[in-house]
Coordinates of C-alpha atoms in Angstrom, one line a residue:
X1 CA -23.6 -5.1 35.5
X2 CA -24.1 -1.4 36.2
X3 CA -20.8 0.9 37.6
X4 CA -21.1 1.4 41.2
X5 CA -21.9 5.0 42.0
X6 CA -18.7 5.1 44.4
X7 CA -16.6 5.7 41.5
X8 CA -13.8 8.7 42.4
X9 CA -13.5 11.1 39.8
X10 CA -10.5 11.8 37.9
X11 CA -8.5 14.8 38.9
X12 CA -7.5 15.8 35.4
X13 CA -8.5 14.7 32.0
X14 CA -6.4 13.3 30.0
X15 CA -6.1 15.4 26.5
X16 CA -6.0 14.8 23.4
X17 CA -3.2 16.6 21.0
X18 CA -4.0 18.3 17.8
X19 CA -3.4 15.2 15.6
X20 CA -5.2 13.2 17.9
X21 CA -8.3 15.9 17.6
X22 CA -8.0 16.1 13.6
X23 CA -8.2 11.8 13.3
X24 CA -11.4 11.6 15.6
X25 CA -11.0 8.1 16.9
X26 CA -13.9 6.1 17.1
X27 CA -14.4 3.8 20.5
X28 CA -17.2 1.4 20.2
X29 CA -18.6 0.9 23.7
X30 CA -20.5 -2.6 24.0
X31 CA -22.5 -3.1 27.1
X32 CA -26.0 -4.3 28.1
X33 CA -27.1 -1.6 30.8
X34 CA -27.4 1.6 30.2
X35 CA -25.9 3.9 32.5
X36 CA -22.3 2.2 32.2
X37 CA -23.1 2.8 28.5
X38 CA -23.8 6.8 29.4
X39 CA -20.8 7.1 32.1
X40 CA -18.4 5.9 29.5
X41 CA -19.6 7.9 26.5
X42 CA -20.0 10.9 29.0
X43 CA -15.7 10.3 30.2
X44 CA -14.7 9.8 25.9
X45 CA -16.9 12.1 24.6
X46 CA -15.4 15.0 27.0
X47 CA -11.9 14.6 25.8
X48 CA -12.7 14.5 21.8
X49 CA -13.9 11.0 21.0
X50 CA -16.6 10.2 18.6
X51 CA -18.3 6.9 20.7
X52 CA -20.5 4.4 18.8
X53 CA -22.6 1.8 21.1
X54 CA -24.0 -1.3 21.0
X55 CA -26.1 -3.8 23.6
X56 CA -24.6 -6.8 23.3
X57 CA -22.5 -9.0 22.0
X58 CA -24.4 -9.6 18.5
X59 CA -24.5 -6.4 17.5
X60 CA -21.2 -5.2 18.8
X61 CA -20.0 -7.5 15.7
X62 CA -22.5 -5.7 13.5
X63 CA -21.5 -2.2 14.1
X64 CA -18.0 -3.7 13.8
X65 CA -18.0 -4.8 10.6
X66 CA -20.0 -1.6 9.6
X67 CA -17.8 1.0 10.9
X68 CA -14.5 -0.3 11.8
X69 CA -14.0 1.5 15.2
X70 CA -10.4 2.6 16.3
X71 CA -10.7 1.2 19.6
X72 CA -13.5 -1.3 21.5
X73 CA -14.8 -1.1 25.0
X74 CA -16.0 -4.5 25.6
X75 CA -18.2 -5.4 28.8
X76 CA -17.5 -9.4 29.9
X77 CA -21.3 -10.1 31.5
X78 CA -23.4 -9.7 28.7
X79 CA -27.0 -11.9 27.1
X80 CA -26.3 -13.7 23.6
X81 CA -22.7 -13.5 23.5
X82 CA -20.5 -12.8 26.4
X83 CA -17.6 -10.6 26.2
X84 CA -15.1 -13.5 25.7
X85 CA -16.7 -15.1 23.0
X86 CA -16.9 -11.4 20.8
X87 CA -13.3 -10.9 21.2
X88 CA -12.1 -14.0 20.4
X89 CA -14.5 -13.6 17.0
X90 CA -12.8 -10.2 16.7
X91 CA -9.4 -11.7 17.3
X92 CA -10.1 -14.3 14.7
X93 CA -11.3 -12.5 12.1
X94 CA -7.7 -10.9 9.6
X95 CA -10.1 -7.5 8.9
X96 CA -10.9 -6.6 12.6
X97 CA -8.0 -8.6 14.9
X98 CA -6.3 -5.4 14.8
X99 CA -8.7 -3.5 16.4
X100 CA -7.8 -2.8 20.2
X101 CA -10.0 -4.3 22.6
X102 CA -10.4 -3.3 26.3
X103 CA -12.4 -5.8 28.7
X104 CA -14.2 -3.9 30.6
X105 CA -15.1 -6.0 34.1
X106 CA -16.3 -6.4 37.9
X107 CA -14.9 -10.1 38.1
X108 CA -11.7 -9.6 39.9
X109 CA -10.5 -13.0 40.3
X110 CA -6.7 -14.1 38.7
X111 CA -8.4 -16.5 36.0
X112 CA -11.2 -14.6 34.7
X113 CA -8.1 -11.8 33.7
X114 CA -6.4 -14.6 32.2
X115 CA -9.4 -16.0 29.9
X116 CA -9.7 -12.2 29.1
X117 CA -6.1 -12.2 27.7
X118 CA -6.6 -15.7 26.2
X119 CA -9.5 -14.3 24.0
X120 CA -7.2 -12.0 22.4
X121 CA -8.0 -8.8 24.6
X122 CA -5.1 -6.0 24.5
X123 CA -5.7 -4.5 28.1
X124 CA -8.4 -5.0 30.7
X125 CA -10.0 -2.8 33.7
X126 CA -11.9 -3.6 36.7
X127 CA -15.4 -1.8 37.5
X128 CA -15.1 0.6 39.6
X129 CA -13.1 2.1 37.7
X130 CA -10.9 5.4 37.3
X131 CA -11.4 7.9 34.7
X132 CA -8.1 8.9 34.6
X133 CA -6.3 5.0 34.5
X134 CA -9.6 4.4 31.8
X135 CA -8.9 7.6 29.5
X136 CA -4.9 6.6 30.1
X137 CA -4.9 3.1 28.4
X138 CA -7.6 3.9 26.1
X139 CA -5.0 6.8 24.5
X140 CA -2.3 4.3 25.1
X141 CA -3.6 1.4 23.3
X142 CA -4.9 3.8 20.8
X143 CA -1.7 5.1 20.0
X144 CA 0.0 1.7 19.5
X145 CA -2.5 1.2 16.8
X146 CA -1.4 4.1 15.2
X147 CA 1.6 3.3 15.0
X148 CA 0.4 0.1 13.6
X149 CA -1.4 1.4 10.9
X150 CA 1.5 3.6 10.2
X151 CA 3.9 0.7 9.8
X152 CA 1.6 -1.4 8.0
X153 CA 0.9 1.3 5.5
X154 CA 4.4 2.0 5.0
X155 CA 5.0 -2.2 4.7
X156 CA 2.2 -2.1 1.7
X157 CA 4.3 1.2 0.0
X158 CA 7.3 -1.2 0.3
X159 CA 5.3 -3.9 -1.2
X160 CA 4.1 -1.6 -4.1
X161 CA 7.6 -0.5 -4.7
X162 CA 8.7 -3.9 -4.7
X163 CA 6.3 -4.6 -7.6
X164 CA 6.9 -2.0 -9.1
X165 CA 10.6 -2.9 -9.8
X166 CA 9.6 -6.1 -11.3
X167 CA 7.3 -4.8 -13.5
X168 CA 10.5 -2.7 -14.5
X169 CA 12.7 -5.7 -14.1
X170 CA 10.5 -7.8 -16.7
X171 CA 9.0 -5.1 -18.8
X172 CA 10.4 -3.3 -22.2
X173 CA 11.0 -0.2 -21.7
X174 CA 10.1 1.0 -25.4
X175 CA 6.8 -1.1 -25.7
X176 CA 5.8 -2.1 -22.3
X177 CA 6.0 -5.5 -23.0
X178 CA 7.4 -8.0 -21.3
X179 CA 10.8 -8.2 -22.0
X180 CA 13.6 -11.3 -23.4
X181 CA 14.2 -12.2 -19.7
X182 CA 10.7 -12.6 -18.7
X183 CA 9.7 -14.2 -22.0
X184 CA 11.6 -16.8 -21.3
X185 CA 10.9 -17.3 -17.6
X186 CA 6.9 -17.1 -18.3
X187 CA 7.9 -20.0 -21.6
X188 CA 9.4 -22.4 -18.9
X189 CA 6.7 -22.4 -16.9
X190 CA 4.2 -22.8 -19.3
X191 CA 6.4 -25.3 -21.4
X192 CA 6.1 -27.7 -17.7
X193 CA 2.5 -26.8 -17.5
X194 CA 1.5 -28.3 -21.2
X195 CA 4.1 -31.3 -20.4
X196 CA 2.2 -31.7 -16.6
X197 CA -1.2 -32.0 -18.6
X198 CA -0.4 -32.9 -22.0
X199 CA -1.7 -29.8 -24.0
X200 CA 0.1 -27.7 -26.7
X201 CA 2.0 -24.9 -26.8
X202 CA 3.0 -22.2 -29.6
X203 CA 5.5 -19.8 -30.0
X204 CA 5.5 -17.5 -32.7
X205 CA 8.2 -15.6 -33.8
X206 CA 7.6 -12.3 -35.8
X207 CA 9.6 -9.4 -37.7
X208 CA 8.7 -5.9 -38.8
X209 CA 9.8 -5.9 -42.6
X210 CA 12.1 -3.9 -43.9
X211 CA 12.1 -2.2 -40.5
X212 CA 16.6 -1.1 -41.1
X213 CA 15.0 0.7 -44.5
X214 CA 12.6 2.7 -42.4
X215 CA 14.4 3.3 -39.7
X216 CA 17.3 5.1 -42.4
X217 CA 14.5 6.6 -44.4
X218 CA 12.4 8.4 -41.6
X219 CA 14.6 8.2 -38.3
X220 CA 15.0 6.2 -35.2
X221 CA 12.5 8.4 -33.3
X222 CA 9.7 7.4 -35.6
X223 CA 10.9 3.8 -35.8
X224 CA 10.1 3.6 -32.1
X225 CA 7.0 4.9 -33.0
X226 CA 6.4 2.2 -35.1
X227 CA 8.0 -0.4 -32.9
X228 CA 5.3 1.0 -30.0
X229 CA 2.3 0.5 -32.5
X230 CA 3.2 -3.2 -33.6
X231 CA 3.2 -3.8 -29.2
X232 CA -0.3 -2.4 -28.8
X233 CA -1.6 -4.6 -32.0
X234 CA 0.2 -7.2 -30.4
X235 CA -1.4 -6.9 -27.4
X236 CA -4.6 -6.0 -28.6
X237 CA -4.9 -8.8 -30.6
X238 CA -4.2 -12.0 -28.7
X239 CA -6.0 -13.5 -25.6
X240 CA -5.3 -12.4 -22.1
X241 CA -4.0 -15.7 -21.3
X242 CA -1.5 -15.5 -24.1
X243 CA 1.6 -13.6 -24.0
X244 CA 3.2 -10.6 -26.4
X245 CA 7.1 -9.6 -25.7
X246 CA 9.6 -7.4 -27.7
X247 CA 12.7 -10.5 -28.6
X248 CA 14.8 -7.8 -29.3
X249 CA 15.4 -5.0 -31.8
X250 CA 12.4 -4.9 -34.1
X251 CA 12.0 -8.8 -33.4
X252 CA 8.7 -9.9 -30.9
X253 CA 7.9 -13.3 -29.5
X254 CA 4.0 -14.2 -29.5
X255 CA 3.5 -17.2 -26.6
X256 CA -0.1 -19.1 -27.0
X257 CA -1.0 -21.7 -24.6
X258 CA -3.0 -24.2 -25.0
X259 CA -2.6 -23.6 -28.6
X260 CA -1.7 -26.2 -31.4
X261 CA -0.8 -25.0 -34.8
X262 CA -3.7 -24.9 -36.6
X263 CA -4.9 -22.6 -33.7
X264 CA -1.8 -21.0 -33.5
X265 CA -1.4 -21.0 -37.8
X266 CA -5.0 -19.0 -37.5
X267 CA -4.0 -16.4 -34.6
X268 CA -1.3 -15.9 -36.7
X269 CA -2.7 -14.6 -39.9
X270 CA -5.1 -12.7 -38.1
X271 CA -2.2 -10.4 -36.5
X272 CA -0.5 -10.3 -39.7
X273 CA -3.6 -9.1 -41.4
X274 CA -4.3 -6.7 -38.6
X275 CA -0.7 -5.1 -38.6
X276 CA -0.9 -4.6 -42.5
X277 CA -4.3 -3.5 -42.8
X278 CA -3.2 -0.7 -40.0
X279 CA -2.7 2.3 -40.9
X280 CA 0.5 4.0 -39.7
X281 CA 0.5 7.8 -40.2
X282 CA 4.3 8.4 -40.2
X283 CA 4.4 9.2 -44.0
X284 CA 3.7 11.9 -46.2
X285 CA 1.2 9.7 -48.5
X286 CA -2.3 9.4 -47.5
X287 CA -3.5 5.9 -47.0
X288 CA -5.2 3.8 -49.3
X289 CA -8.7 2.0 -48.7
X290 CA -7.5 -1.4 -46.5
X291 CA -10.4 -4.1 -46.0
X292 CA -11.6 -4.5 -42.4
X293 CA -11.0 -7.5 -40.8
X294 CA -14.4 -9.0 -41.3
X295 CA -14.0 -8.5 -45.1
X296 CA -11.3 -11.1 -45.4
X297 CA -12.9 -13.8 -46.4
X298 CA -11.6 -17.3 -47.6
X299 CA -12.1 -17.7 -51.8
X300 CA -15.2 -20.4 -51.4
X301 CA -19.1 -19.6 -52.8
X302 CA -20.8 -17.1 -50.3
X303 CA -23.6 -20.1 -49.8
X304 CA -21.0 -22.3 -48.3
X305 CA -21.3 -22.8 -44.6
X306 CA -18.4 -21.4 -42.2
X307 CA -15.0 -22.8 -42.5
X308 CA -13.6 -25.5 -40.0
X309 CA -10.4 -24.4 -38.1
X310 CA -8.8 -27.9 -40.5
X311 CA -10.3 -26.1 -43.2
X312 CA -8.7 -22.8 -43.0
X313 CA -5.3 -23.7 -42.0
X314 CA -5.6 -25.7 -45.2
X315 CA -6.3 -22.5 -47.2
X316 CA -3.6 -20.8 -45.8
X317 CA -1.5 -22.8 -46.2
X318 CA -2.6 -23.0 -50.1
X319 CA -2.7 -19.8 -50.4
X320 CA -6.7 -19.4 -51.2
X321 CA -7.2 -16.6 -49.0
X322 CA -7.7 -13.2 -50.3
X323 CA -9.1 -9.8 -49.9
X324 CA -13.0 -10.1 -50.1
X325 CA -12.9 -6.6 -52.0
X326 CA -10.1 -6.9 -54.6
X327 CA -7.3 -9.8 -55.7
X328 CA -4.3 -8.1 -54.6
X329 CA -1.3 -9.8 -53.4
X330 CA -0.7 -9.4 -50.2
X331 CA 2.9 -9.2 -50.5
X332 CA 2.7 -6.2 -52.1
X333 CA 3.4 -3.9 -49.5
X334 CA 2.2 0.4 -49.3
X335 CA 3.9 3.2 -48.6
X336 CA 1.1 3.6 -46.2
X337 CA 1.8 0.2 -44.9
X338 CA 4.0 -1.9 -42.3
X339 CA 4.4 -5.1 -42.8
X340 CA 5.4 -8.3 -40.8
X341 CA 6.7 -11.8 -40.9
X342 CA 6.0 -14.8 -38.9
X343 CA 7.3 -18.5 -37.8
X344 CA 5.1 -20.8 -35.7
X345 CA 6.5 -23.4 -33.6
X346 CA 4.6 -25.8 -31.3
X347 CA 5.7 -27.8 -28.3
X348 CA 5.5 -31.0 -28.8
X349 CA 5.3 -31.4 -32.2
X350 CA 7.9 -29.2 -33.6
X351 CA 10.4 -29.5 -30.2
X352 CA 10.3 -29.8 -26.0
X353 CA 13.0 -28.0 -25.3
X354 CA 12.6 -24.2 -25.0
X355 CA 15.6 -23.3 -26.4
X356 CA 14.8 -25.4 -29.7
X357 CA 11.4 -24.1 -29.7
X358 CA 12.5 -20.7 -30.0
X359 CA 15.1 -21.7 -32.5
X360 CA 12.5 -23.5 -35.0
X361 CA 10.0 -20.9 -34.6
X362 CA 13.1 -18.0 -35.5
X363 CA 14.2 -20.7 -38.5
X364 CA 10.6 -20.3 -39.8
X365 CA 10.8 -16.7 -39.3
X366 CA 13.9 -16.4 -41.4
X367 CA 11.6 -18.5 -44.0
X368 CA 9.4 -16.1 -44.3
X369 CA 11.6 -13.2 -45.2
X370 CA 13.4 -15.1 -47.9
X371 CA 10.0 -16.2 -49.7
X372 CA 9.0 -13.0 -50.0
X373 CA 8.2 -11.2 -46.1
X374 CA 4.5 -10.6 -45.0
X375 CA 4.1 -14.3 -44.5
X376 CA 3.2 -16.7 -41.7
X377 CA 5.3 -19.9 -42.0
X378 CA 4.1 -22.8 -39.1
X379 CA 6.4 -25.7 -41.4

């Protein structure tokens, strides 16, 4: 419906301050004839406003959801979809309800302003229309969204801070690992989960050896270093549904779900293998030639076909694996070299309690280090 010609014209404009100038609001104007679409970009564009237009309903929503306009101009009598049924889309949707609306109407009657509100419409005005009462609720509603944005920006900074002292509240500050606390908050739940659905857990409990000596020999500062390292190896080295913390001191807690100890007995011995084969470069000595991973292989004929995960426990466990280049003993431990120890415990075979989990898992640890350190003990 077009804007009668009898329209009075405003005796001032309404203007726009500096901040107002530098953020450029865009106002989507949505009608279906074309000289209330030109009157209305004529009135907002003489006062700063970038306008965007549309024809009707259908691609109001387009250019909507293309350009996310600061403010909409919405015209009730429209073909395809009406002015009632875009807003209440609008209104509807979580990424545009935000967005002012302004009906923009020549019905006059007491219920068609109330279906306008009920659709979700922030403010209405009746055709004809004055430029001043149009440009005044169009800076209005444009400044409550403003301050909308504002607050919900500073909402989301609260939210990040919030996070942000969790992550502190549950992380190591040495490592960046989670810490004792959350260990045993994120066990827990995991420990219920396995129970819930009958699956396994391990926990495995591991040492740096001889970590006191090296500490005394080359300093607390480098011992962090070190203590840093093993985290990263850690984390590197295990699945992202798994979990790596520090225990405490030079002690770390390895949590693997759905994991039962042959699994676990094999994640295991690759992490031990990985830590000794690093090379750390806080000593004066340079490091010898250590095996890649892929060179340790289990002592069978090279025709043999890959190992099942039965089969290689069973080796470990034996004691048949070895370096694929040389015989040495890996207990033998380089000055080039840091070395770790390890218990496995499994929920349920070894205990369903966390407490006692973590206390078998810690008993085999302490195994470990008396038979001789740079071990993996899982009985």
């Amino acid at each position: 419906m077009a804007i009668e010609s009898s329209l009075k014209p405003a005796v001032k404009d309404i203007p726009l301050s500096r901040d107002e100038l530098l953020r450029k609001n865009k106002i989507l104007v949505v009608d279906d004839v074309a000289v209330n679409v030109q009157l209305l970009t004529t009135y907002l564009t003489s006062v700063g406003y970038d306008v965007l237009t549309a024809r009707d309903g259908e691609e109001a929503l387009e250019r909507v959801a293309a350009t996310q306009p600061d403010l909409i101009l919405l015209d009730v009598m429209m073909p395809k979809l009406n002015g009632f049924q875009v807003c209440e889309r609008l209104k509807s949707d979580p990424a545009t309800k935000v967005i002012p609306v302004i009906m923009v109407t020549a019905l006059n009657e007491i219920e068609d302003k109330i279906k306008a509100t009920e659709s979700g419409a922030d403010d209405f005005v009746s055709k004809p229309f004055n430029k001043l009462e149009l440009l005044t609720r169009v800076k209005s509603l444009l400044r409550i969204k403003q301050l909308h944005d504002e607050l919900r920006a500073k909402v989301r900074e609260l939210e990040q801070a919030r996070e942000r002292l969790r992550q502190l509240a549950i992380t190591d500050g040495l490592t960046g690992l989670y810490n004792h606390r959350y260990l045993k908050e994120h066990l827990e739940q995991e420990l219920l989960r396995a129970q819930r659905h009958q699956l396994h857990v391990a926990v495995v409990m591991l040492d740096i050896d001889h970590f006191k000596k090296f500490n005394d020999t080359y300093g607390h500062p480098a011992g962090d270093t070190i203590l840093r390292t093993i985290a990263r190896l850690l984390k590197e080295n295990i699945r992202k549904i798994d979990l790596a913390a520090r225990y405490g001191g030079e002690e770390f807690c390895l949590v693997l779900v759905e994991t039962n100890k042959i699994a676990a007995a094999i994640a295991a011995e690759k992490v031990r293998r990985i830590v000794e084969a690093h090379y750390f470069n806080h000593f004066a000595v340079e490091a010898p030639n250590v095996p890649a991973m892929a060179d340790w292989t289990p002592n069978r004929p090279a025709e043999e076909s890959a190992p099942s995960l039965v089969a290689v426990a069973n080796e470990m466990a034996a004691g048949e694996w070895r370096d694929g280049n040389s015989n040495t003993n890996h207990n033998h431990v380089s000055k080039n070299r840091i070395t770790i120890s390890m218990g496995v415990a499994t929920f349920p075979d070894d205990a369903v309690e966390l407490s006692q989990l973590i206390e078998v898992a810690d008993q085999r640890l302490y195994c470990a280090k008396k038979q001789g350190r740079n071990q993996v003990v899982t009985d």
